[in-house]
Tab-separated table of C-alpha atoms in Angstrom:
chain	number	residue	atom	x	y	z
A	1	MET	CA	-55.860	155.338	89.758
A	2	SER	CA	-53.893	152.612	91.552
A	3	SER	CA	-50.108	152.817	91.234
A	4	ASP	CA	-49.804	149.028	91.414
A	5	VAL	CA	-50.203	147.936	87.819
A	6	THR	CA	-49.215	144.457	86.700
A	7	ASN	CA	-48.433	144.105	83.030
A	8	HIS	CA	-48.865	140.595	81.674
A	9	VAL	CA	-46.893	139.598	78.597
A	10	ALA	CA	-47.756	136.517	76.619
A	11	ILE	CA	-44.874	134.043	76.434
A	12	THR	CA	-45.146	134.072	72.659
A	13	ASP	CA	-44.413	137.811	72.653
A	14	ILE	CA	-40.965	137.271	74.205
A	15	PRO	CA	-38.216	136.932	71.577
A	16	PRO	CA	-36.648	133.435	71.507
A	17	GLU	CA	-33.189	134.966	72.006
A	18	LEU	CA	-34.296	136.548	75.291
A	19	ILE	CA	-35.830	133.268	76.447
A	20	ALA	CA	-32.545	131.485	75.726
A	21	THR	CA	-30.648	134.113	77.730
A	22	ILE	CA	-33.006	133.671	80.693
A	23	LEU	CA	-32.749	129.870	80.557
A	24	GLN	CA	-28.957	130.071	80.686
A	25	TYR	CA	-29.226	131.197	84.311
A	26	LEU	CA	-30.314	127.641	85.169
A	27	GLU	CA	-26.640	126.659	84.842
A	28	HIS	CA	-25.930	128.505	88.088
A	29	ASN	CA	-28.297	126.261	90.062
A	30	PRO	CA	-26.209	124.871	92.969
A	31	THR	CA	-28.160	121.575	92.908
A	32	LYS	CA	-26.570	120.719	89.525
A	33	THR	CA	-29.872	119.728	87.910
A	34	TYR	CA	-29.434	121.976	84.895
A	35	TYR	CA	-30.846	119.728	82.182
A	36	SER	CA	-33.666	118.401	84.376
A	37	ASP	CA	-34.750	121.983	85.054
A	38	LEU	CA	-34.268	123.000	81.432
A	39	VAL	CA	-36.384	120.136	80.075
A	40	ARG	CA	-39.103	120.616	82.687
A	41	ILE	CA	-39.436	124.357	82.003
A	42	SER	CA	-39.129	124.143	78.232
A	43	HIS	CA	-41.820	121.452	78.042
A	44	SER	CA	-44.389	123.742	79.656
A	45	THR	CA	-45.295	125.178	76.224
A	46	SER	CA	-44.390	124.306	72.646
A	47	TYR	CA	-43.051	127.848	72.116
A	48	LEU	CA	-40.642	127.522	75.052
A	49	ARG	CA	-39.567	124.088	73.848
A	50	GLN	CA	-38.753	125.334	70.362
A	51	ALA	CA	-36.918	128.354	71.751
A	52	ALA	CA	-34.776	126.078	73.922
A	53	ILE	CA	-34.093	123.480	71.217
A	54	ASN	CA	-33.056	126.177	68.744
A	55	ALA	CA	-30.581	127.785	71.200
A	56	PRO	CA	-27.278	125.883	70.716
A	57	ASN	CA	-25.577	127.565	73.672
A	58	LEU	CA	-28.001	125.830	76.075
A	59	TRP	CA	-26.735	122.358	75.125
A	60	THR	CA	-22.953	122.649	75.328
A	61	SER	CA	-22.410	120.634	78.528
A	62	ILE	CA	-22.301	116.862	78.013
A	63	GLU	CA	-22.072	114.521	80.993
A	64	ILE	CA	-21.819	110.765	80.525
A	65	THR	CA	-22.086	108.438	83.524
A	66	ASP	CA	-22.956	104.800	84.232
A	67	LYS	CA	-26.658	105.676	83.865
A	68	PRO	CA	-28.024	104.697	80.405
A	69	ALA	CA	-30.128	107.884	80.271
A	70	SER	CA	-26.931	109.970	80.163
A	71	PHE	CA	-26.131	108.549	76.709
A	72	GLU	CA	-29.478	109.666	75.284
A	73	LEU	CA	-29.039	113.135	76.766
A	74	ALA	CA	-25.515	113.328	75.350
A	75	LYS	CA	-26.827	112.517	71.861
A	76	ALA	CA	-29.472	115.235	72.178
A	77	CYS	CA	-26.859	117.754	73.291
A	78	LEU	CA	-24.643	116.934	70.324
A	79	ASP	CA	-27.576	117.395	67.923
A	80	ARG	CA	-28.681	120.693	69.438
A	81	SER	CA	-25.336	122.358	70.255
A	82	GLY	CA	-24.529	123.135	66.628
A	83	VAL	CA	-20.917	124.280	66.339
A	84	GLN	CA	-20.669	125.720	69.860
A	85	PRO	CA	-17.627	124.847	72.058
A	86	LEU	CA	-18.318	121.812	74.243
A	87	ASP	CA	-17.676	120.910	77.882
A	88	ILE	CA	-17.611	117.095	78.134
A	89	SER	CA	-17.468	115.089	81.359
A	90	ILE	CA	-17.127	111.285	81.288
A	91	ARG	CA	-17.275	109.528	84.655
A	92	MET	CA	-17.720	105.771	84.427
A	93	ASN	CA	-16.944	102.990	86.883
A	94	LYS	CA	-18.935	100.038	85.499
A	95	ARG	CA	-18.935	97.980	82.299
A	96	LEU	CA	-16.396	100.239	80.683
A	97	LYS	CA	-14.853	97.466	78.575
A	98	SER	CA	-17.696	97.414	76.056
A	99	ARG	CA	-18.105	101.195	76.038
A	100	LEU	CA	-14.552	102.518	75.981
A	101	ARG	CA	-14.194	102.453	72.199
A	102	GLY	CA	-17.445	104.391	71.743
A	103	LEU	CA	-16.502	106.964	74.398
A	104	LEU	CA	-13.140	107.604	72.784
A	105	ALA	CA	-14.858	107.902	69.392
A	106	LEU	CA	-17.060	110.637	70.880
A	107	VAL	CA	-13.983	112.486	72.168
A	108	SER	CA	-12.327	112.222	68.760
A	109	TYR	CA	-15.491	113.362	66.944
A	110	THR	CA	-15.837	116.482	69.116
A	111	ALA	CA	-12.099	117.261	69.458
A	112	SER	CA	-12.183	120.423	67.348
A	113	ARG	CA	-14.992	121.840	69.530
A	114	LEU	CA	-13.736	120.801	72.956
A	115	ARG	CA	-13.412	123.609	75.472
A	116	SER	CA	-13.275	121.378	78.552
A	117	LEU	CA	-12.696	117.636	78.873
A	118	ASP	CA	-13.046	115.770	82.183
A	119	ILE	CA	-12.517	111.994	82.113
A	120	ARG	CA	-12.627	109.603	85.059
A	121	VAL	CA	-12.718	105.929	84.136
A	122	CYS	CA	-11.913	102.634	85.826
A	123	LEU	CA	-9.962	100.264	83.577
A	124	THR	CA	-10.184	96.490	84.034
A	125	ASP	CA	-7.621	95.504	81.398
A	126	ALA	CA	-4.932	98.049	82.171
A	127	ASP	CA	-2.591	97.417	79.243
A	128	GLN	CA	-5.156	97.038	76.465
A	129	ASP	CA	-7.505	99.756	77.703
A	130	TRP	CA	-4.655	102.165	78.275
A	131	ALA	CA	-3.345	101.559	74.772
A	132	GLN	CA	-6.720	102.676	73.370
A	133	ILE	CA	-6.692	105.859	75.444
A	134	GLU	CA	-3.094	106.600	74.510
A	135	THR	CA	-3.784	106.151	70.777
A	136	CYS	CA	-6.863	108.365	70.969
A	137	PHE	CA	-5.010	111.227	72.694
A	138	GLN	CA	-2.090	111.002	70.275
A	139	GLN	CA	-4.466	111.707	67.385
A	140	LEU	CA	-6.499	114.508	68.983
A	141	GLU	CA	-6.283	118.081	67.757
A	142	THR	CA	-7.993	120.424	70.186
A	143	PRO	CA	-7.394	124.066	69.211
A	144	HIS	CA	-10.040	125.385	71.661
A	145	LEU	CA	-9.294	123.151	74.667
A	146	GLN	CA	-8.830	125.208	77.851
A	147	ASN	CA	-9.350	122.661	80.656
A	148	LEU	CA	-8.258	119.018	80.711
A	149	ARG	CA	-8.737	116.618	83.612
A	150	VAL	CA	-7.926	112.912	83.328
A	151	GLU	CA	-8.216	110.442	86.208
A	152	ILE	CA	-7.406	106.836	85.406
A	153	VAL	CA	-8.138	104.131	87.979
A	154	MET	CA	-6.614	100.710	87.322
A	155	PHE	CA	-8.348	97.630	88.729
A	156	HIS	CA	-6.162	94.667	89.757
A	157	GLU	CA	-2.945	96.574	89.164
A	158	ARG	CA	-0.126	96.519	91.669
A	159	THR	CA	1.251	99.721	93.099
A	160	SER	CA	4.609	98.726	91.608
A	161	SER	CA	3.216	98.646	88.060
A	162	PRO	CA	5.104	100.689	85.458
A	163	HIS	CA	4.326	104.379	85.451
A	164	ARG	CA	2.162	105.488	82.530
A	165	THR	CA	2.386	108.750	80.613
A	166	LEU	CA	-0.403	110.441	78.688
A	167	PRO	CA	0.033	112.374	75.429
A	168	ILE	CA	-1.471	115.843	75.730
A	169	PRO	CA	-3.589	116.661	72.619
A	170	HIS	CA	-1.833	118.469	69.781
A	171	ALA	CA	-2.527	122.109	68.992
A	172	ALA	CA	-3.898	122.726	72.511
A	173	ASN	CA	-2.538	126.261	72.424
A	174	GLN	CA	-5.319	127.569	74.693
A	175	LEU	CA	-4.848	124.958	77.421
A	176	ARG	CA	-4.847	126.700	80.820
A	177	THR	CA	-5.802	124.056	83.392
A	178	LEU	CA	-4.397	120.514	83.492
A	179	SER	CA	-5.189	117.877	86.129
A	180	LEU	CA	-3.836	114.323	85.852
A	181	SER	CA	-4.267	111.405	88.241
A	182	ASN	CA	-2.115	108.244	88.078
A	183	THR	CA	-0.351	109.531	84.991
A	184	THR	CA	1.932	112.356	83.928
A	185	PRO	CA	2.346	114.133	80.581
A	186	ASP	CA	4.268	112.217	77.943
A	187	PRO	CA	7.721	113.715	77.169
A	188	SER	CA	6.575	114.413	73.608
A	189	SER	CA	3.898	116.744	75.031
A	190	LEU	CA	6.237	119.036	76.973
A	191	PRO	CA	6.017	121.964	74.494
A	192	THR	CA	2.224	121.994	74.945
A	193	LEU	CA	2.615	122.703	78.671
A	194	SER	CA	4.052	126.177	78.170
A	195	THR	CA	0.578	127.799	78.222
A	196	ILE	CA	-0.960	126.181	81.297
A	197	LYS	CA	-1.657	128.298	84.392
A	198	SER	CA	-2.838	125.586	86.795
A	199	LEU	CA	-1.376	122.075	87.129
A	200	THR	CA	-2.523	119.264	89.432
A	201	ILE	CA	-0.791	115.884	89.403
A	202	SER	CA	-1.910	112.991	91.604
A	203	SER	CA	0.190	109.847	91.848
A	204	LYS	CA	0.586	106.764	94.010
A	205	TRP	CA	4.349	107.140	94.195
A	206	PHE	CA	5.961	110.366	93.076
A	207	TRP	CA	9.515	109.245	93.732
A	208	ASP	CA	9.228	106.110	91.606
A	209	SER	CA	7.138	107.710	88.828
A	210	PRO	CA	10.035	108.492	88.223
A	211	TYR	CA	10.602	111.870	89.805
A	212	GLN	CA	12.848	112.927	86.874
A	213	SER	CA	9.829	113.068	84.554
A	214	LEU	CA	8.026	115.327	87.018
A	215	ILE	CA	11.003	117.719	87.062
A	216	GLN	CA	10.871	117.893	83.253
A	217	VAL	CA	7.141	118.614	83.325
A	218	LEU	CA	7.515	121.437	85.840
A	219	ASN	CA	10.317	123.107	83.911
A	220	ALA	CA	8.243	122.907	80.730
A	221	ALA	CA	5.287	124.659	82.402
A	222	SER	CA	6.930	128.075	82.290
A	223	SER	CA	3.647	130.018	82.679
A	224	LEU	CA	2.452	128.065	85.710
A	225	GLU	CA	0.729	130.076	88.453
A	226	GLU	CA	-0.768	127.284	90.577
A	227	LEU	CA	0.753	123.851	91.301
A	228	THR	CA	-0.719	120.995	93.350
A	229	LEU	CA	0.993	117.639	93.922
A	230	LYS	CA	-1.048	114.899	95.611
A	231	ARG	CA	0.001	111.431	96.629
A	232	THR	CA	-2.920	109.001	96.554
A	233	ALA	CA	-1.282	105.914	98.111
A	234	ALA	CA	-0.969	105.593	101.872
A	235	LEU	CA	2.463	106.455	103.199
A	236	THR	CA	4.323	103.386	104.332
A	237	TYR	CA	7.453	103.233	106.407
A	238	GLY	CA	9.811	101.561	104.005
A	239	PRO	CA	13.444	102.609	103.657
A	240	ARG	CA	13.863	106.361	103.417
A	241	ARG	CA	16.663	108.198	101.677
A	242	SER	CA	18.722	110.376	103.960
A	243	PRO	CA	19.084	114.070	103.065
A	244	SER	CA	22.736	113.475	102.196
A	245	SER	CA	21.745	110.952	99.510
A	246	LEU	CA	19.243	113.164	97.699
A	247	PRO	CA	20.189	113.458	94.029
A	248	VAL	CA	21.444	116.600	92.366
A	249	ILE	CA	18.802	117.899	89.963
A	250	PRO	CA	18.443	120.902	87.682
A	251	SER	CA	16.732	123.889	89.267
A	252	VAL	CA	12.966	123.938	88.860
A	253	ASN	CA	12.299	127.396	87.467
A	254	LEU	CA	8.707	128.614	87.865
A	255	PRO	CA	8.886	132.405	87.441
A	256	HIS	CA	5.109	133.003	87.656
A	257	LEU	CA	4.127	130.482	90.344
A	258	ARG	CA	1.958	132.014	93.105
A	259	HIS	CA	0.216	129.051	94.791
A	260	LEU	CA	1.959	125.788	95.773
A	261	THR	CA	0.274	122.816	97.467
A	262	PHE	CA	1.755	119.504	98.617
A	263	ARG	CA	-0.597	116.776	99.850
A	264	ASN	CA	0.891	113.642	101.369
A	265	VAL	CA	3.999	113.525	99.173
A	266	GLU	CA	7.174	111.683	100.172
A	267	ASN	CA	9.783	113.417	102.314
A	268	ASP	CA	12.332	112.899	99.564
A	269	LEU	CA	10.358	114.733	96.907
A	270	LEU	CA	9.199	117.448	99.283
A	271	ALA	CA	12.761	118.265	100.321
A	272	LEU	CA	14.095	117.925	96.778
A	273	LEU	CA	11.605	120.351	95.255
A	274	LEU	CA	11.589	122.906	98.061
A	275	THR	CA	15.369	123.199	98.001
A	276	ASN	CA	15.716	123.331	94.200
A	277	MET	CA	12.740	125.451	93.170
A	278	ILE	CA	13.103	129.040	91.994
A	279	ALA	CA	9.764	130.833	92.292
A	280	PRO	CA	10.249	134.575	92.896
A	281	GLU	CA	6.489	135.290	92.770
A	282	LEU	CA	5.389	132.477	95.107
A	283	HIS	CA	2.780	133.880	97.485
A	284	GLU	CA	0.926	131.011	99.202
A	285	VAL	CA	2.125	127.549	100.285
A	286	THR	CA	-0.042	124.714	101.625
A	287	LEU	CA	1.585	121.662	103.224
A	288	ASP	CA	-1.024	118.992	103.975
A	289	GLN	CA	0.630	115.785	105.124
A	290	THR	CA	-2.218	113.695	106.491
A	291	GLU	CA	0.048	110.723	107.201
A	292	GLY	CA	3.182	110.562	109.305
A	293	LEU	CA	6.306	112.097	107.822
A	294	ASN	CA	8.676	109.842	109.781
A	295	ALA	CA	8.718	106.414	111.341
A	296	ALA	CA	9.311	105.449	114.944
A	297	ASP	CA	12.399	103.495	113.864
A	298	PRO	CA	15.378	105.900	114.173
A	299	ASN	CA	16.877	104.423	110.989
A	300	LEU	CA	13.891	105.597	108.979
A	301	ARG	CA	13.587	109.144	110.280
A	302	PHE	CA	14.153	112.051	107.956
A	303	ALA	CA	16.643	114.556	109.396
A	304	TRP	CA	15.235	117.913	108.339
A	305	ASN	CA	18.089	119.769	110.021
A	306	GLN	CA	20.449	118.340	107.390
A	307	ILE	CA	18.580	119.942	104.475
A	308	PRO	CA	20.383	122.997	103.039
A	309	ILE	CA	18.083	126.039	103.072
A	310	SER	CA	18.973	127.661	99.780
A	311	PRO	CA	17.280	129.411	98.208
A	312	SER	CA	14.657	130.662	100.659
A	313	PHE	CA	11.231	131.780	99.462
A	314	HIS	CA	11.263	135.421	100.548
A	315	SER	CA	8.056	136.211	98.611
A	316	VAL	CA	5.844	133.727	100.516
A	317	VAL	CA	3.483	135.578	102.862
A	318	SER	CA	0.846	132.877	103.537
A	319	LEU	CA	1.632	129.433	104.983
A	320	ASP	CA	-1.010	126.756	105.634
A	321	ILE	CA	0.237	123.681	107.536
A	322	ASP	CA	-1.648	120.489	108.410
A	323	ILE	CA	0.680	117.656	109.346
A	324	GLN	CA	0.025	114.463	111.281
A	325	LEU	CA	2.766	114.511	113.902
A	326	ALA	CA	1.918	111.401	115.912
A	327	VAL	CA	5.077	109.558	114.829
A	328	VAL	CA	7.265	112.494	113.847
A	329	VAL	CA	10.178	112.482	116.211
A	330	HIS	CA	11.900	115.373	114.419
A	331	LYS	CA	8.936	117.747	114.468
A	332	ASP	CA	11.163	120.440	115.941
A	333	GLN	CA	13.546	120.087	112.986
A	334	LEU	CA	10.667	120.297	110.512
A	335	ALA	CA	9.251	123.395	112.247
A	336	VAL	CA	12.612	125.181	112.053
A	337	PHE	CA	13.118	124.013	108.448
A	338	LEU	CA	9.841	125.669	107.436
A	339	ALA	CA	10.613	128.845	109.373
A	340	GLN	CA	13.958	129.156	107.615
A	341	LEU	CA	12.573	128.299	104.190
A	342	PHE	CA	9.766	130.889	104.407
A	343	PRO	CA	11.297	133.777	106.403
A	344	ASN	CA	8.732	136.494	105.598
A	345	VAL	CA	5.418	134.838	106.439
A	346	LYS	CA	2.622	137.259	107.324
A	347	LYS	CA	-0.325	134.848	107.637
A	348	LEU	CA	0.055	131.469	109.330
A	349	ARG	CA	-2.772	128.929	109.332
A	350	MET	CA	-2.320	125.554	111.025
A	351	ALA	CA	-4.323	122.542	112.078
A	352	TRP	CA	-4.929	122.657	115.838
A	353	LYS	CA	-2.610	119.814	116.894
A	354	THR	CA	0.061	120.695	114.345
A	355	GLY	CA	-0.040	124.311	115.458
A	356	ARG	CA	0.216	123.501	119.142
A	357	GLU	CA	3.337	121.374	118.666
A	358	PHE	CA	4.938	123.739	116.153
A	359	VAL	CA	4.339	126.706	118.453
A	360	GLN	CA	6.283	124.850	121.143
A	361	ALA	CA	9.151	124.103	118.738
A	362	TRP	CA	9.409	127.670	117.435
A	363	THR	CA	9.250	129.147	120.930
A	364	PHE	CA	12.042	126.864	122.135
A	365	TYR	CA	14.390	127.816	119.302
A	366	TRP	CA	13.601	131.510	119.404
A	367	LYS	CA	14.168	131.611	123.149
A	368	LEU	CA	17.750	130.492	122.567
A	369	ILE	CA	18.422	133.668	120.582
A	370	ASN	CA	19.472	136.309	123.122
A	371	SER	CA	19.919	139.381	120.946
A	372	PRO	CA	17.795	140.883	118.165
A	373	ASP	CA	20.848	140.770	115.869
A	374	ALA	CA	20.851	136.983	116.085
A	375	VAL	CA	17.197	136.491	115.166
A	376	GLY	CA	18.119	135.729	111.562
A	377	GLN	CA	19.765	132.478	112.644
A	378	VAL	CA	16.279	130.992	112.858
A	379	SER	CA	13.613	133.155	111.262
A	380	SER	CA	11.128	134.423	113.820
A	381	TRP	CA	8.908	135.902	111.119
A	382	PRO	CA	9.323	139.635	111.734
A	383	GLU	CA	6.358	140.416	109.456
A	384	LEU	CA	3.948	137.895	110.973
A	385	GLY	CA	0.570	139.493	111.672
A	386	GLU	CA	-1.937	136.641	111.771
A	387	ILE	CA	-2.074	133.140	113.313
A	388	VAL	CA	-5.134	130.918	112.906
A	389	LEU	CA	-5.384	127.444	114.470
A	390	THR	CA	-8.264	125.345	113.122
A	391	GLY	CA	-9.712	121.865	113.312
A	392	GLN	CA	-10.024	121.222	117.034
A	393	ASP	CA	-12.200	118.088	117.150
A	394	GLY	CA	-13.899	118.504	120.509
A	395	VAL	CA	-12.411	115.256	121.825
A	396	SER	CA	-9.296	116.788	123.340
A	397	CYS	CA	-9.684	117.601	127.007
A	398	SER	CA	-9.451	121.034	128.567
A	399	LYS	CA	-5.885	120.261	129.684
A	400	ASN	CA	-4.733	120.342	126.030
A	401	CYS	CA	-6.540	123.642	125.494
A	402	GLN	CA	-4.898	124.972	128.633
A	403	THR	CA	-1.486	123.987	127.256
A	404	LEU	CA	-2.282	125.744	123.993
A	405	LEU	CA	-3.080	129.000	125.805
A	406	GLU	CA	0.179	128.801	127.750
A	407	ASP	CA	2.248	127.948	124.651
A	408	VAL	CA	0.767	130.770	122.592
A	409	GLY	CA	1.465	133.190	125.436
A	410	GLN	CA	5.112	132.105	125.576
A	411	LEU	CA	5.461	132.494	121.808
A	412	LEU	CA	4.107	136.049	121.928
A	413	GLN	CA	6.382	136.917	124.858
A	414	THR	CA	9.400	135.643	122.938
A	415	ARG	CA	8.478	137.780	119.940
A	416	GLU	CA	8.051	140.831	122.175
A	417	LYS	CA	11.510	140.332	123.682
A	418	HIS	CA	13.005	140.545	120.198
A	419	GLY	CA	11.178	143.792	119.513
A	420	LEU	CA	8.894	142.246	116.893
A	421	PRO	CA	5.497	143.855	116.196
A	422	PRO	CA	2.388	142.341	117.862
A	423	LEU	CA	-0.075	140.222	115.913
A	424	ASP	CA	-3.216	141.775	114.424
A	425	LEU	CA	-5.174	138.504	114.649
A	426	LEU	CA	-4.872	135.392	116.804
A	427	ARG	CA	-7.728	132.917	116.348
A	428	PHE	CA	-8.091	129.403	117.726
A	429	GLU	CA	-10.666	126.979	119.111
A	430	VAL	CA	-11.032	125.678	122.654
A	431	CYS	CA	-13.418	123.275	124.342
A	432	GLU	CA	-15.960	124.589	126.827
A	433	GLY	CA	-14.228	122.783	129.706
A	434	VAL	CA	-11.142	125.000	129.613
A	435	LYS	CA	-13.242	127.968	130.722
A	436	THR	CA	-13.560	126.358	134.145
A	437	TRP	CA	-9.773	126.436	134.529
A	438	GLU	CA	-8.899	128.998	137.190
A	439	GLY	CA	-6.109	130.463	135.070
A	440	TYR	CA	-8.248	130.921	131.943
A	441	SER	CA	-9.004	134.620	132.404
A	442	VAL	CA	-5.417	135.416	133.366
A	443	ALA	CA	-4.042	133.563	130.325
A	444	CYS	CA	-6.452	135.385	128.004
A	445	HIS	CA	-5.563	138.725	129.561
A	446	ARG	CA	-1.825	138.081	129.154
A	447	ILE	CA	-2.270	137.085	125.505
A	448	ARG	CA	-4.477	140.090	124.790
A	449	GLU	CA	-1.840	142.480	126.169
A	450	LEU	CA	0.718	141.039	123.736
A	451	LEU	CA	-1.499	141.657	120.678
A	452	SER	CA	-2.043	144.854	118.712
A	453	SER	CA	-5.506	145.360	120.253
A	454	PRO	CA	-7.998	143.489	122.482
A	455	LYS	CA	-10.084	142.627	119.422
A	456	ALA	CA	-7.110	140.846	117.870
A	457	LEU	CA	-7.822	137.814	120.078
A	458	ASP	CA	-10.637	135.645	118.718
A	459	ILE	CA	-11.359	132.430	120.628
A	460	LEU	CA	-13.972	130.138	119.083
A	461	SER	CA	-15.846	127.814	121.407
A	462	LEU	CA	-16.334	124.306	120.052
A	463	GLY	CA	-19.977	123.659	119.280
A	464	LYS	CA	-20.594	127.368	118.754
A	465	ARG	CA	-18.648	127.969	115.556
A	466	ASP	CA	-21.134	130.503	114.287
A	467	SER	CA	-20.328	132.936	117.084
A	468	SER	CA	-16.940	133.641	118.624
A	469	SER	CA	-16.436	133.908	122.361
A	470	ARG	CA	-14.125	136.839	123.061
A	471	CYS	CA	-12.106	136.960	126.239
A	472	SER	CA	-13.754	139.267	128.702
A	473	GLN	CA	-12.109	142.546	129.558
């Protein structure tokens, strides 16, 4: 008798509950065609269709877009989802004026069932449209809401327009994730923020939002574990406040914060928060300033060496830096400021150009320290074990890659002179042309001798990112 026996089971013999469980796996499809796949499969037989229609948990995700068909699908989902918690996404850019009232009515109607609400709309009549949104949110009661994301885009509104605040729904005691763009929580909503774990705020101008409201929000979010601040407007080189004129603010106390990210925020706010924040559990910091931090005009430069470094973040072990330094005259000051502020970094990840210039600045300052006892004057990261430089674009010539190899070697030599432990990983990218440099093998050999093992050096060749080119023995 053959051991290969195929047992066929009629679809009608499979319990509807099991069919519904199997169909739920369609949600994990990376192509995000869940409902298209669900409808196509369930329409293959009447039994499958009935099993799908009668399974409320298959219809809990509602997505409304500019496409008219999304409204019909949303109505079907509401009819079939029963009393299940709902995940609603509204993303509309066109003809919102005639639809806004109906969309807000849908949010109000489903408020008691909302588990996740994601709204991105473009308003044409900023004042009137915003008033409708504000009134709707003031009246919402969302006891099951866990995730809230609101992005409001204003057409024909100047960047100097008054800052707008959004009421967070009442009774949102399960709210864990909050993301707001071009608005901040209304002061009346501050008690609601005590439960959130992740907060993202995007704004055109943090300093003029005003920054005092942001400080209040952060202090109200006492359970916060992850914070991201993004500035959406391009940085301009208008008048900058000097460090000596920064205001005195209450300490920002975030006892559970572990991940902190700044993206393109003003110097003023960056310095103000970093020097007034108390976060004893902070573990990872990302500083992504894609625009220049200073202007070429000396009167507009920000003197980072005048910022008091107190308190330092001794718990931070991972630092990710990507800063456009083309017009930053005080890059050496900023490099030292960061080294002092985060004295116990173990993992350092930097954009290629940022890293090359920061490595030069750190090496210069650390070379000035003659004795190990004086290292603490400028932190030389005694626990540092990993440096990764990323983002080489392939345009830079081999001369720049050659300079990088020399600078990294000098940095490692300086650390060795102070008796600091060697790195366990040094990874960066170089162009193919640098391998024709006569000093390439010697530079690699010198770097490898200053690391914990030969395998600690990992050089990636541009154009061959899937395989690393190790320095030859």
